[in-house]
mmCIF file of C-alpha atoms in Angstrom:
data_model
loop_
_atom_site.group_PDB
_atom_site.id
_atom_site.type_symbol
_atom_site.label_atom_id
_atom_site.label_comp_id
_atom_site.label_asym_id
_atom_site.label_seq_id
_atom_site.Cartn_x
_atom_site.Cartn_y
_atom_site.Cartn_z
ATOM 1 C CA ASN A 233 92.574 70.102 102.201
ATOM 2 C CA ALA A 234 91.754 71.589 105.578
ATOM 3 C CA GLY A 235 95.279 73.050 105.948
ATOM 4 C CA VAL A 236 96.142 73.681 109.601
ATOM 5 C CA THR A 237 93.399 73.026 112.145
ATOM 6 C CA GLN A 238 93.380 73.912 115.820
ATOM 7 C CA THR A 239 91.162 72.869 118.698
ATOM 8 C CA PRO A 240 89.588 74.314 120.709
ATOM 9 C CA LYS A 241 88.750 77.753 119.264
ATOM 10 C CA PHE A 242 88.089 79.271 122.671
ATOM 11 C CA GLN A 243 88.949 78.204 126.201
ATOM 12 C CA VAL A 244 88.637 79.699 129.663
ATOM 13 C CA LEU A 245 90.798 78.259 132.431
ATOM 14 C CA LYS A 246 91.223 79.002 136.090
ATOM 15 C CA THR A 247 94.717 79.651 137.406
ATOM 16 C CA GLY A 248 96.489 76.354 138.042
ATOM 17 C CA GLN A 249 94.405 74.271 135.655
ATOM 18 C CA SER A 250 96.042 72.380 132.830
ATOM 19 C CA MET A 251 95.067 71.922 129.222
ATOM 20 C CA THR A 252 96.384 70.823 125.860
ATOM 21 C CA LEU A 253 95.952 72.740 122.621
ATOM 22 C CA GLN A 254 95.778 70.500 119.600
ATOM 23 C CA CYS A 255 97.104 71.234 116.116
ATOM 24 C CA ALA A 256 97.032 69.121 112.975
ATOM 25 C CA GLN A 257 98.070 69.736 109.375
ATOM 26 C CA ASP A 258 97.225 67.743 106.279
ATOM 27 C CA MET A 259 99.827 69.216 103.917
ATOM 28 C CA ASN A 260 102.550 66.647 104.662
ATOM 29 C CA HIS A 261 104.722 69.411 106.111
ATOM 30 C CA ASN A 262 107.808 68.506 108.093
ATOM 31 C CA SER A 263 108.003 71.526 110.392
ATOM 32 C CA MET A 264 105.451 72.829 112.870
ATOM 33 C CA TYR A 265 105.366 75.791 115.227
ATOM 34 C CA TRP A 266 103.475 77.274 118.151
ATOM 35 C CA TYR A 267 103.190 81.066 118.554
ATOM 36 C CA ARG A 268 101.398 83.324 120.949
ATOM 37 C CA GLN A 269 99.991 86.678 119.875
ATOM 38 C CA ASP A 270 99.587 89.489 122.378
ATOM 39 C CA PRO A 271 98.442 93.064 121.694
ATOM 40 C CA GLY A 272 101.326 95.316 120.737
ATOM 41 C CA MET A 273 103.820 92.435 120.766
ATOM 42 C CA GLY A 274 103.200 90.669 117.487
ATOM 43 C CA LEU A 275 103.782 86.926 117.348
ATOM 44 C CA ARG A 276 106.345 85.230 119.518
ATOM 45 C CA LEU A 277 107.576 81.702 118.954
ATOM 46 C CA ILE A 278 106.978 79.334 121.868
ATOM 47 C CA TYR A 279 108.286 76.030 120.493
ATOM 48 C CA TYR A 280 108.906 74.503 117.130
ATOM 49 C CA SER A 281 109.466 71.074 115.652
ATOM 50 C CA ALA A 282 111.786 71.013 112.679
ATOM 51 C CA SER A 283 110.814 67.428 111.865
ATOM 52 C CA GLU A 284 108.968 64.499 113.383
ATOM 53 C CA GLY A 285 110.695 63.433 116.577
ATOM 54 C CA THR A 286 112.394 66.763 117.322
ATOM 55 C CA THR A 287 111.294 69.824 119.273
ATOM 56 C CA ASP A 288 113.121 73.013 120.220
ATOM 57 C CA LYS A 289 112.457 76.072 122.334
ATOM 58 C CA GLY A 290 111.591 79.394 120.794
ATOM 59 C CA GLU A 291 111.580 82.845 122.369
ATOM 60 C CA VAL A 292 109.052 82.260 125.172
ATOM 61 C CA PRO A 293 108.961 78.560 126.171
ATOM 62 C CA ASN A 294 108.546 78.922 129.939
ATOM 63 C CA GLY A 295 105.319 77.404 131.249
ATOM 64 C CA TYR A 296 104.716 75.297 128.135
ATOM 65 C CA ASN A 297 105.501 71.821 126.878
ATOM 66 C CA VAL A 298 105.024 70.354 123.433
ATOM 67 C CA SER A 299 104.656 66.962 121.829
ATOM 68 C CA ARG A 300 105.152 66.111 118.176
ATOM 69 C CA LEU A 301 102.828 63.157 118.188
ATOM 70 C CA ASN A 302 103.444 62.255 114.549
ATOM 71 C CA LYS A 303 104.107 64.112 111.329
ATOM 72 C CA ARG A 304 100.600 65.602 111.303
ATOM 73 C CA GLU A 305 100.084 66.612 114.922
ATOM 74 C CA PHE A 306 101.839 69.014 117.284
ATOM 75 C CA SER A 307 100.292 69.737 120.671
ATOM 76 C CA LEU A 308 100.987 72.484 123.212
ATOM 77 C CA ARG A 309 100.410 71.802 126.896
ATOM 78 C CA LEU A 310 99.991 74.256 129.750
ATOM 79 C CA GLU A 311 100.664 72.304 132.944
ATOM 80 C CA SER A 312 99.587 75.006 135.392
ATOM 81 C CA ALA A 313 97.936 77.937 133.667
ATOM 82 C CA ALA A 314 98.696 81.489 134.786
ATOM 83 C CA PRO A 315 96.932 84.769 133.890
ATOM 84 C CA SER A 316 100.073 85.786 131.958
ATOM 85 C CA GLN A 317 99.286 82.975 129.532
ATOM 86 C CA THR A 318 96.069 84.676 128.438
ATOM 87 C CA SER A 319 96.683 85.080 124.719
ATOM 88 C CA VAL A 320 95.767 83.925 121.240
ATOM 89 C CA TYR A 321 97.740 80.837 120.255
ATOM 90 C CA PHE A 322 98.568 80.037 116.660
ATOM 91 C CA CYS A 323 99.901 76.833 115.225
ATOM 92 C CA ALA A 324 101.740 76.944 111.903
ATOM 93 C CA SER A 325 103.471 74.529 109.574
ATOM 94 C CA SER A 326 105.936 74.653 106.701
ATOM 95 C CA VAL A 327 107.504 72.172 104.326
ATOM 96 C CA ALA A 328 110.760 72.530 106.218
ATOM 97 C CA VAL A 329 112.271 74.892 108.722
ATOM 98 C CA LEU A 330 114.089 76.779 106.021
ATOM 99 C CA SER A 331 111.318 76.707 103.412
ATOM 100 C CA TYR A 332 110.250 80.205 104.482
ATOM 101 C CA GLU A 333 106.483 80.198 104.002
ATOM 102 C CA GLN A 334 104.473 79.204 107.029
ATOM 103 C CA TYR A 335 100.792 78.263 106.955
ATOM 104 C CA PHE A 336 98.792 79.298 109.999
ATOM 105 C CA GLY A 337 95.791 77.823 111.737
ATOM 106 C CA PRO A 338 92.802 79.960 112.817
ATOM 107 C CA GLY A 339 94.016 80.304 116.411
ATOM 108 C CA THR A 340 92.859 79.439 119.921
ATOM 109 C CA ARG A 341 91.767 82.263 122.205
ATOM 110 C CA LEU A 342 92.724 81.343 125.759
ATOM 111 C CA THR A 343 91.710 83.267 128.863
ATOM 112 C CA VAL A 344 93.141 82.376 132.263
ATOM 113 C CA THR A 345 91.300 83.870 135.226
ATOM 114 C CA ALA B 218 120.200 88.665 116.593
ATOM 115 C CA GLN B 219 117.535 90.040 114.328
ATOM 116 C CA SER B 220 114.799 92.526 115.159
ATOM 117 C CA VAL B 221 111.912 94.068 113.267
ATOM 118 C CA THR B 222 110.341 97.475 113.857
ATOM 119 C CA GLN B 223 106.947 98.540 112.628
ATOM 120 C CA LEU B 224 106.615 102.088 113.876
ATOM 121 C CA ASP B 225 102.972 102.594 112.955
ATOM 122 C CA SER B 226 100.583 100.597 115.101
ATOM 123 C CA GLN B 227 97.534 101.911 113.248
ATOM 124 C CA VAL B 228 97.111 103.496 109.819
ATOM 125 C CA PRO B 229 93.712 104.894 108.797
ATOM 126 C CA VAL B 230 93.310 105.695 105.103
ATOM 127 C CA PHE B 231 90.410 106.500 102.826
ATOM 128 C CA GLU B 232 89.339 104.053 100.156
ATOM 129 C CA GLU B 233 91.206 104.469 96.841
ATOM 130 C CA ALA B 234 94.001 106.423 98.524
ATOM 131 C CA PRO B 235 97.606 105.144 98.504
ATOM 132 C CA VAL B 236 99.152 103.624 101.607
ATOM 133 C CA GLU B 237 102.619 102.763 102.870
ATOM 134 C CA LEU B 238 103.240 100.515 105.868
ATOM 135 C CA ARG B 239 106.750 100.843 107.181
ATOM 136 C CA CYS B 240 109.069 98.041 108.233
ATOM 137 C CA ASN B 241 112.677 98.367 109.331
ATOM 138 C CA TYR B 242 114.878 95.513 110.401
ATOM 139 C CA SER B 243 118.177 95.022 112.153
ATOM 140 C CA SER B 244 120.492 92.096 111.474
ATOM 141 C CA SER B 245 124.208 91.386 111.335
ATOM 142 C CA VAL B 246 123.655 88.585 108.812
ATOM 143 C CA SER B 247 121.732 88.161 105.589
ATOM 144 C CA VAL B 248 117.973 87.859 105.989
ATOM 145 C CA TYR B 249 114.878 86.982 104.075
ATOM 146 C CA LEU B 250 111.915 89.330 104.480
ATOM 147 C CA PHE B 251 108.169 88.753 104.522
ATOM 148 C CA TRP B 252 104.855 90.491 104.849
ATOM 149 C CA TYR B 253 101.954 88.545 106.345
ATOM 150 C CA VAL B 254 98.334 89.717 106.543
ATOM 151 C CA GLN B 255 95.824 88.802 109.230
ATOM 152 C CA TYR B 256 92.143 89.416 108.532
ATOM 153 C CA PRO B 257 89.816 89.677 111.541
ATOM 154 C CA ASN B 258 89.505 86.440 113.513
ATOM 155 C CA GLN B 259 91.792 84.539 111.158
ATOM 156 C CA GLY B 260 95.343 83.232 111.119
ATOM 157 C CA LEU B 261 98.169 84.890 109.206
ATOM 158 C CA GLN B 262 98.582 84.495 105.460
ATOM 159 C CA LEU B 263 101.723 85.178 103.447
ATOM 160 C CA LEU B 264 101.305 88.338 101.360
ATOM 161 C CA LEU B 265 104.741 88.552 99.730
ATOM 162 C CA LYS B 266 108.368 87.726 100.349
ATOM 163 C CA TYR B 267 111.852 88.768 99.363
ATOM 164 C CA LEU B 268 114.435 85.984 99.108
ATOM 165 C CA SER B 269 116.810 87.211 96.397
ATOM 166 C CA GLY B 270 116.860 88.835 92.972
ATOM 167 C CA SER B 271 114.737 91.868 92.169
ATOM 168 C CA THR B 272 114.352 94.099 95.206
ATOM 169 C CA LEU B 273 110.757 94.915 94.265
ATOM 170 C CA VAL B 274 108.281 92.142 94.977
ATOM 171 C CA GLU B 275 104.565 92.133 94.287
ATOM 172 C CA SER B 276 101.500 90.319 95.549
ATOM 173 C CA ILE B 277 98.529 89.169 93.522
ATOM 174 C CA ASN B 278 96.209 91.745 95.100
ATOM 175 C CA GLY B 279 98.180 94.860 94.217
ATOM 176 C CA PHE B 280 100.557 95.247 97.165
ATOM 177 C CA GLU B 281 104.274 95.651 96.590
ATOM 178 C CA ALA B 282 107.313 95.916 98.822
ATOM 179 C CA GLU B 283 110.838 97.040 98.123
ATOM 180 C CA PHE B 284 113.892 95.653 99.854
ATOM 181 C CA ASN B 285 116.336 98.461 100.608
ATOM 182 C CA LYS B 286 119.530 97.015 102.052
ATOM 183 C CA SER B 287 121.212 100.353 102.754
ATOM 184 C CA GLN B 288 118.229 101.610 104.736
ATOM 185 C CA THR B 289 117.419 98.142 106.135
ATOM 186 C CA SER B 290 113.798 98.610 105.160
ATOM 187 C CA PHE B 291 111.058 96.575 103.535
ATOM 188 C CA HIS B 292 108.093 98.959 103.279
ATOM 189 C CA LEU B 293 104.748 97.737 101.980
ATOM 190 C CA ARG B 294 102.805 99.909 99.530
ATOM 191 C CA LYS B 295 99.571 99.904 97.616
ATOM 192 C CA PRO B 296 98.620 102.704 95.205
ATOM 193 C CA SER B 297 94.861 102.422 95.804
ATOM 194 C CA VAL B 298 93.371 100.589 98.791
ATOM 195 C CA HIS B 299 90.013 98.896 99.070
ATOM 196 C CA ILE B 300 87.755 98.358 102.061
ATOM 197 C CA SER B 301 88.657 94.667 101.929
ATOM 198 C CA ASP B 302 92.309 95.513 102.647
ATOM 199 C CA THR B 303 91.349 96.324 106.228
ATOM 200 C CA ALA B 304 93.505 93.933 108.264
ATOM 201 C CA GLU B 305 96.618 93.719 110.393
ATOM 202 C CA TYR B 306 99.911 93.474 108.554
ATOM 203 C CA PHE B 307 103.043 91.887 109.987
ATOM 204 C CA CYS B 308 106.584 92.226 108.729
ATOM 205 C CA ALA B 309 108.915 89.308 109.497
ATOM 206 C CA VAL B 310 112.546 88.297 108.958
ATOM 207 C CA THR B 311 114.512 85.108 109.108
ATOM 208 C CA ARG B 312 118.172 84.331 108.641
ATOM 209 C CA THR B 313 119.184 82.901 105.302
ATOM 210 C CA SER B 314 121.141 80.106 106.965
ATOM 211 C CA GLY B 315 122.049 78.646 110.347
ATOM 212 C CA THR B 316 119.762 78.329 113.315
ATOM 213 C CA TYR B 317 116.164 78.901 112.435
ATOM 214 C CA LYS B 318 114.432 81.901 113.934
ATOM 215 C CA TYR B 319 111.437 83.721 112.521
ATOM 216 C CA ILE B 320 111.033 87.210 113.987
ATOM 217 C CA PHE B 321 107.783 89.141 113.583
ATOM 218 C CA GLY B 322 107.207 92.851 113.992
ATOM 219 C CA THR B 323 104.464 94.101 116.285
ATOM 220 C CA GLY B 324 102.038 94.639 113.428
ATOM 221 C CA THR B 325 100.287 97.577 111.748
ATOM 222 C CA ARG B 326 96.520 97.738 111.755
ATOM 223 C CA LEU B 327 95.320 99.154 108.431
ATOM 224 C CA LYS B 328 91.800 100.562 108.518
ATOM 225 C CA VAL B 329 90.340 101.594 105.183
ATOM 226 C CA LEU B 330 87.580 104.175 105.514
ATOM 227 C CA ALA B 331 84.701 104.635 103.074
#
């Protein structure tokens, strides 16, 4: 099992460009999440999907959109990147929203210039 | 709403010395508590969790944490650290029921010195 995979690992964007971060899990988990990690701020939830076909906002959803493509895949889209979106993005999954343990991907390091 | 405070952003400690990483939380409802570890350039991994029962929980690599409801704390301890324990440690809470929300602390960077 690969667990949770994320692509790309690194990305540099110019302000105003768009991109999609991809996430896939092979553990048959129902719930998936997107976080951003910034120095001194820990992890903050951007969006989550409790189950296939549903998505909900987390703490910091502005400037992002998500798509739960199927049970395995959950993508995060930046429509018009801004320097404030420079961060490390983590995707995670869990059996269910209330199953407590989350499994994290290796992260995507995004720089917006 | 819940919040998590990790007062120490960095903790240097010599190899084989004991260490305590502090975590305090605030919540008006019952919570579950977690410690996650992040090794350099990796994602987070669950280290240990408190859901119910014994207030002292242990991990397989020698860490333990004690849930103290009166002090709203969940400090992480290890009696003798190893170089390989160098990592960032995150405390997290979630409500035991109702709307899902997983709140992380800001993290404590543990650096074990030879």
